[in-house]
mmCIF file of C-alpha atoms in Angstrom:
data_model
loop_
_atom_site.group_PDB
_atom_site.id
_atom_site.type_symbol
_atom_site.label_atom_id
_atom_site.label_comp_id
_atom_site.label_asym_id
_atom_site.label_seq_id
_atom_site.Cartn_x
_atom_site.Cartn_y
_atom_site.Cartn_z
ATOM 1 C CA UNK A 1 -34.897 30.100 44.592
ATOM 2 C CA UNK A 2 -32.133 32.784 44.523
ATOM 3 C CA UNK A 3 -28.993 32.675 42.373
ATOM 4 C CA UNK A 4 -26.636 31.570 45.120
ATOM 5 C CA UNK A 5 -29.384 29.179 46.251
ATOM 6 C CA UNK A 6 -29.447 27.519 42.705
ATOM 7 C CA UNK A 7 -27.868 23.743 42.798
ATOM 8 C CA UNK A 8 -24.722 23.480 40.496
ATOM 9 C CA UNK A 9 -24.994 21.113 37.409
ATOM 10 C CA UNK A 10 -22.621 18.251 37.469
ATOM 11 C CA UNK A 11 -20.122 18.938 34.564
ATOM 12 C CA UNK A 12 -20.587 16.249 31.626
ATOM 13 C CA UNK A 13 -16.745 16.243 29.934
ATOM 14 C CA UNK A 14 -16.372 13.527 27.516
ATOM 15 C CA UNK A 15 -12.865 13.147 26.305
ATOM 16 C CA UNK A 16 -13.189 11.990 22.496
ATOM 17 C CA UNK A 17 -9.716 12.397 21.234
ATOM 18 C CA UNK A 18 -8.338 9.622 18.600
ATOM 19 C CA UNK A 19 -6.343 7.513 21.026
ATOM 20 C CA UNK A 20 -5.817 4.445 18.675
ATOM 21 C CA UNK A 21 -2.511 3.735 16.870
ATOM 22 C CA UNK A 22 -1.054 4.819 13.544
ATOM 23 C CA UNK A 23 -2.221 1.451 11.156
ATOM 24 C CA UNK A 24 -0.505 2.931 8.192
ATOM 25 C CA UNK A 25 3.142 1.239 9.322
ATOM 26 C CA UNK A 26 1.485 -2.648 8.953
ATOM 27 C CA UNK A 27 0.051 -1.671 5.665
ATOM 28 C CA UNK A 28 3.294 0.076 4.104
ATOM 29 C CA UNK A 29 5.488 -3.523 5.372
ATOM 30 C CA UNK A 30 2.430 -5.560 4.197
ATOM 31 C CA UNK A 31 2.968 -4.134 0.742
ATOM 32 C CA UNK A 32 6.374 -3.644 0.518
ATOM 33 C CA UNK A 33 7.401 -7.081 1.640
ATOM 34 C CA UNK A 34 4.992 -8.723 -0.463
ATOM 35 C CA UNK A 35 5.931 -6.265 -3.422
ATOM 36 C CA UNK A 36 9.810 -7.369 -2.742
ATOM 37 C CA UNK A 37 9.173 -11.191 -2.920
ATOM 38 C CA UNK A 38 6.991 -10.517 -6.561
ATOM 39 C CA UNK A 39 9.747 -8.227 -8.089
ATOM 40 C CA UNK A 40 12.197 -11.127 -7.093
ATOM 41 C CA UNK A 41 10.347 -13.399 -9.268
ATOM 42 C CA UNK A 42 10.141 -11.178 -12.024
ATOM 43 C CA UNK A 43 13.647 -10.056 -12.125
ATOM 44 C CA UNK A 44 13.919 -13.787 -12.542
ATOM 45 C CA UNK A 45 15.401 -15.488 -9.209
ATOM 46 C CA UNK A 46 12.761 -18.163 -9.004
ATOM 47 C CA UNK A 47 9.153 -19.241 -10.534
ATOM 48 C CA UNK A 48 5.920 -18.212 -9.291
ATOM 49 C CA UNK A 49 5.180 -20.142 -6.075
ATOM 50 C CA UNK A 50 2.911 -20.596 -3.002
ATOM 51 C CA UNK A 51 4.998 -18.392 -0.990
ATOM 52 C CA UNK A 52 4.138 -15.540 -2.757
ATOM 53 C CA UNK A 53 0.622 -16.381 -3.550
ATOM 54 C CA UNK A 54 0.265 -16.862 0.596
ATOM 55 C CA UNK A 55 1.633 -13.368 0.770
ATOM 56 C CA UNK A 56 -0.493 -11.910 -1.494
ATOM 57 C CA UNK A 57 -3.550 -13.292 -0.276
ATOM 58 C CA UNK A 58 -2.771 -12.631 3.491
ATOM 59 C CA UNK A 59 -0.297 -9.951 4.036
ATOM 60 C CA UNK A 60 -0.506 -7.934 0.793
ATOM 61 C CA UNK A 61 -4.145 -8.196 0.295
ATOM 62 C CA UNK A 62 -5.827 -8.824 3.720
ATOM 63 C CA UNK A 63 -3.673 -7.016 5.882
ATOM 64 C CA UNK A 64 -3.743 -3.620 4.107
ATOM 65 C CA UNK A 65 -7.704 -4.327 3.448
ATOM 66 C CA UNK A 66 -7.945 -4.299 7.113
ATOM 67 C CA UNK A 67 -5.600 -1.011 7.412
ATOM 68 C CA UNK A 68 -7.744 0.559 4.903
ATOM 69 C CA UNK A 69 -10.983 -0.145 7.422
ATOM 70 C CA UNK A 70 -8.682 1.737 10.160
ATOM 71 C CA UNK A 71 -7.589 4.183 8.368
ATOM 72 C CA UNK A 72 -11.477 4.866 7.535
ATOM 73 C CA UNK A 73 -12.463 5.048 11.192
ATOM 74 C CA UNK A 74 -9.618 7.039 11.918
ATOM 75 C CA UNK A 75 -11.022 9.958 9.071
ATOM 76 C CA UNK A 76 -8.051 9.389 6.508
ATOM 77 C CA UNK A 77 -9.684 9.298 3.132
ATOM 78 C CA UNK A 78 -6.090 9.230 1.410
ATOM 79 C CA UNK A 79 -5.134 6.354 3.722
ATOM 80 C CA UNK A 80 -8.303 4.220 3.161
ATOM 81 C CA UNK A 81 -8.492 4.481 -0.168
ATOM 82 C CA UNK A 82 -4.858 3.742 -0.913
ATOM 83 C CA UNK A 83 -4.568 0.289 1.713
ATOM 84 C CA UNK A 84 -8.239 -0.799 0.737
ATOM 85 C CA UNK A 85 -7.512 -0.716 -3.225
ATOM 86 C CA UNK A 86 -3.844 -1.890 -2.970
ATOM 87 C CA UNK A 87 -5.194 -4.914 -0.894
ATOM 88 C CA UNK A 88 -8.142 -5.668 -2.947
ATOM 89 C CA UNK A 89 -5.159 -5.414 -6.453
ATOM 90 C CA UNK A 90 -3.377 -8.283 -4.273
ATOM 91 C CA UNK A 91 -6.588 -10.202 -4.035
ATOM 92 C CA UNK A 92 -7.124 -9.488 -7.793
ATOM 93 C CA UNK A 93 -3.736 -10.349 -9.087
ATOM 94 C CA UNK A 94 -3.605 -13.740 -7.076
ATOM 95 C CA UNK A 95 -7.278 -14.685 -8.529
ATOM 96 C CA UNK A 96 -5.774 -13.785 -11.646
ATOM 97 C CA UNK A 97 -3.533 -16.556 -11.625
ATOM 98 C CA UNK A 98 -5.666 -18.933 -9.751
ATOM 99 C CA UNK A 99 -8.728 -19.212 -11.044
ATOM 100 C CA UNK A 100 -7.694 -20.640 -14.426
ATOM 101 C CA UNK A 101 -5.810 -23.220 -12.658
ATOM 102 C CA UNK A 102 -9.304 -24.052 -10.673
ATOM 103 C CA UNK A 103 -11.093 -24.017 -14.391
ATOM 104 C CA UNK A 104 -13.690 -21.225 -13.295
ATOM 105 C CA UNK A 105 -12.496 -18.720 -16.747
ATOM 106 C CA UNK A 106 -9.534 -18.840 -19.234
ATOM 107 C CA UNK A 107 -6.503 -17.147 -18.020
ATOM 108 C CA UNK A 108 -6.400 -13.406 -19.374
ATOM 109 C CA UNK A 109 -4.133 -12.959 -22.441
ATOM 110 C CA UNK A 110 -0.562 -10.494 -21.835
ATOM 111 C CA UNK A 111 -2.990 -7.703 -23.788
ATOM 112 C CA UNK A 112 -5.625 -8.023 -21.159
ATOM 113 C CA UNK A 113 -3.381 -7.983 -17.889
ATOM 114 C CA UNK A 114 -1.597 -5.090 -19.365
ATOM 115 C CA UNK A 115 -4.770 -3.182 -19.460
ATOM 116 C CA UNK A 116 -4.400 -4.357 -15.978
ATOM 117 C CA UNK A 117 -1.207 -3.151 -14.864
ATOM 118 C CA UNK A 118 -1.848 0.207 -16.959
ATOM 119 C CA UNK A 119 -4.972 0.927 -15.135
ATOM 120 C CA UNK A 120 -3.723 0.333 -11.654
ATOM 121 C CA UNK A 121 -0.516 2.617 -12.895
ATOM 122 C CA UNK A 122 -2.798 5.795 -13.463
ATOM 123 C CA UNK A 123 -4.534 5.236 -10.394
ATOM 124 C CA UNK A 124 -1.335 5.502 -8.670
ATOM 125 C CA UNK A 125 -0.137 8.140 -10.516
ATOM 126 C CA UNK A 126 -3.108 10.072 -9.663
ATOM 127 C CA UNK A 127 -2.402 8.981 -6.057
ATOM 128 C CA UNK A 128 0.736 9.613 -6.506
ATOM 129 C CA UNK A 129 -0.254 14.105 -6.614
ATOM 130 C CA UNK A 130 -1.644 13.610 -3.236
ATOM 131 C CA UNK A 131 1.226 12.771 -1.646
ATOM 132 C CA UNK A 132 2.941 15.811 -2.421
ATOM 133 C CA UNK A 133 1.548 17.451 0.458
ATOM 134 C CA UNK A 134 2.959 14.742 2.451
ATOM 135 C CA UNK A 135 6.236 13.325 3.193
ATOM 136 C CA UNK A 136 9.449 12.342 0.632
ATOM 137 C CA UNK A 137 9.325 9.029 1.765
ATOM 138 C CA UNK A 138 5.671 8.329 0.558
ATOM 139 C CA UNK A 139 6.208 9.989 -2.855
ATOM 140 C CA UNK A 140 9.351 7.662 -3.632
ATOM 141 C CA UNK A 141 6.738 5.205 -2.670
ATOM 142 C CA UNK A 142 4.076 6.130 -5.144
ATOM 143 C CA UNK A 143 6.390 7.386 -7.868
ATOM 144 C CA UNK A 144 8.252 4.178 -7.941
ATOM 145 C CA UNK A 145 5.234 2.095 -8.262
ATOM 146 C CA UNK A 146 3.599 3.822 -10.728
ATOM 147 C CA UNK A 147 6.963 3.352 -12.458
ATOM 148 C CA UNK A 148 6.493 -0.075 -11.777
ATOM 149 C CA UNK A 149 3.468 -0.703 -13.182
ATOM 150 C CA UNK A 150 3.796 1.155 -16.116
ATOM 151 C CA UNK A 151 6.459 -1.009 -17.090
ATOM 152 C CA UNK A 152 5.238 -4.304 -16.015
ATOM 153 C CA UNK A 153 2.109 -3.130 -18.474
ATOM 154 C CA UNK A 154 4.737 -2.507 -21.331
ATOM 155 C CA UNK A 155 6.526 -5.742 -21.020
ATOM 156 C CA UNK A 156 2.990 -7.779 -20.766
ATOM 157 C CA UNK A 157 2.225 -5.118 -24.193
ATOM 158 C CA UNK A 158 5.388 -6.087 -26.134
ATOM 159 C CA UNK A 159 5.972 -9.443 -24.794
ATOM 160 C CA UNK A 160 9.517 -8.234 -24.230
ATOM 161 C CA UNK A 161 11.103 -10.540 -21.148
ATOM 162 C CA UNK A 162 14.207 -8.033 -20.815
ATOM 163 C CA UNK A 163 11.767 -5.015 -19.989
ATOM 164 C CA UNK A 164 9.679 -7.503 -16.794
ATOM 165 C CA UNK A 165 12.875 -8.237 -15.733
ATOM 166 C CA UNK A 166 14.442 -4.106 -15.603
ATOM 167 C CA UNK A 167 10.768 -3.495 -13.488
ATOM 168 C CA UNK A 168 11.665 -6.849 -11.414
ATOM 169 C CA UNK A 169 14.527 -4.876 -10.200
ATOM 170 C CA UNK A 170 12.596 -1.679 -9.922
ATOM 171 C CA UNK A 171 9.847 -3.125 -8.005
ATOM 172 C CA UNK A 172 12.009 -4.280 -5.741
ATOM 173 C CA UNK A 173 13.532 -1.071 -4.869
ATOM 174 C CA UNK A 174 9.827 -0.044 -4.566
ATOM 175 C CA UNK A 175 8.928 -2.463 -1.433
ATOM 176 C CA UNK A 176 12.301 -1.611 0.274
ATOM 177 C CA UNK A 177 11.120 1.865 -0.004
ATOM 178 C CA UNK A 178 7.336 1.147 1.466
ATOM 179 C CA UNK A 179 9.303 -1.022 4.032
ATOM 180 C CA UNK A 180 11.213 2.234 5.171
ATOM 181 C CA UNK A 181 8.335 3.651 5.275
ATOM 182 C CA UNK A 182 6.832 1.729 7.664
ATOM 183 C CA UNK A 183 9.990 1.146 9.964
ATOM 184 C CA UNK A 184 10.746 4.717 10.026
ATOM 185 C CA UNK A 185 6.840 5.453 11.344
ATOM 186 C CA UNK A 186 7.196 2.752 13.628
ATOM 187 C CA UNK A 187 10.312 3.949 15.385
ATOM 188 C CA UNK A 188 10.072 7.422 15.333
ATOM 189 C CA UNK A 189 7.046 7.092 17.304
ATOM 190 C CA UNK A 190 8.799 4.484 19.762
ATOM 191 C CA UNK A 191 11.426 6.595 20.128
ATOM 192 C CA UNK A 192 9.679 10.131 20.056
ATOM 193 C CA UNK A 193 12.545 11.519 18.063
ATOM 194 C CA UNK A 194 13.431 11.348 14.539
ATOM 195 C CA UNK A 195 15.419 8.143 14.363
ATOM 196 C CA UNK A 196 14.761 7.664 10.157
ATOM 197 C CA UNK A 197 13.535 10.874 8.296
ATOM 198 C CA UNK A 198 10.415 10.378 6.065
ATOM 199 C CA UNK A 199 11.241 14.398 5.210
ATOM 200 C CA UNK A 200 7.460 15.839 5.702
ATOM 201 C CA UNK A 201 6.791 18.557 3.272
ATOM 202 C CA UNK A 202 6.605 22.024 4.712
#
């Protein structure tokens, strides 16, 4: 068979682009709002409740867990890791304060739980450095949570009321930042312009 005779393969063109949607917006408003509604208990506006252990078992902790899984499949190791381990610390913290009350273990003393808070503050400070080749709006994110839990670790160290309340306030400038985050990702993309800056660094 000639060269011109020769029968033309069929072209086999598989188009395997990422075509899914950005998860990272439900995990920034899962933590942020559930960070707001903890910092308002700590800067002392009302008790410990249901409401916020609901939101810390479900939006906080399952919702970025599940983010974390996208972000996986989606080839962002910064992304999973940060949404899987800030879900599973919701999980933690809210079987922190539950499982004493269901007799399974003594509740941890303020040294322990600021061992606690410390270590989850140096992971995000080390978290924290990879943002800098980000945007500004995820390193007020990180920066002011590390913040956070370096003090909430101080006042569970000192016992010092005055100091939970000061990172009560904090933290909730912390979740209204994560919150922007999210909002500003979300309608950027509706809108296909910048509608809120997240200021990506160049």
């Amino acid at each position: 068979m000639s060269s011109s005779e020769k029968i033309a393969e069929p072209s086999t063109s598989i188009d395997i682009r990422d075509k899914t949607g950005n998860p990272a917006p439900l995990g920034l408003m899962g933590f942020g709002m559930t960070t707001v509604l903890l910092n308002v208990h700590n800067a002392g506006f009302f008790p410990l409740n249901a409401m916020i252990l609901g939101m810390g078992i479900f939006y906080g902790g399952l919702a970025q867990i599940i983010v974390g899984i996208m972000e996986w499949k989606k080839n962002n190791t910064f992304g999973a890791t940060a949404f899987t381990s800030y879900g599973l610390f919701w999980l933690s913290l809210v079987a922190c304060w539950v499982i004493p009350k269901l007799g399974w273990a003594p509740a941890a003393e303020p040294g322990a739980m600021a061992v606690y808070l410390l270590l989850w503050g140096i992971f995000t400070l080390l978290m924290f450095f990879g943002t800098l080749r980000m945007n500004r709006a995820l390193q007020v994110v990180f920066s002011s949570l590390a913040l956070l839990f370096f003090l909430l670790a101080l006042g569970d160290f000192t016992g010092n009321e005055h100091i939970t309340v000061i990172a009560g306030f904090e933290g909730v400038l912390c979740g209204f930042s994560a919150i922007y985050a999210a909002i500003a990702q979300v309608l950027n993309e509706v809108y296909g312009r910048t509608v809120l800056p997240v200021c990506p660094v160049k």
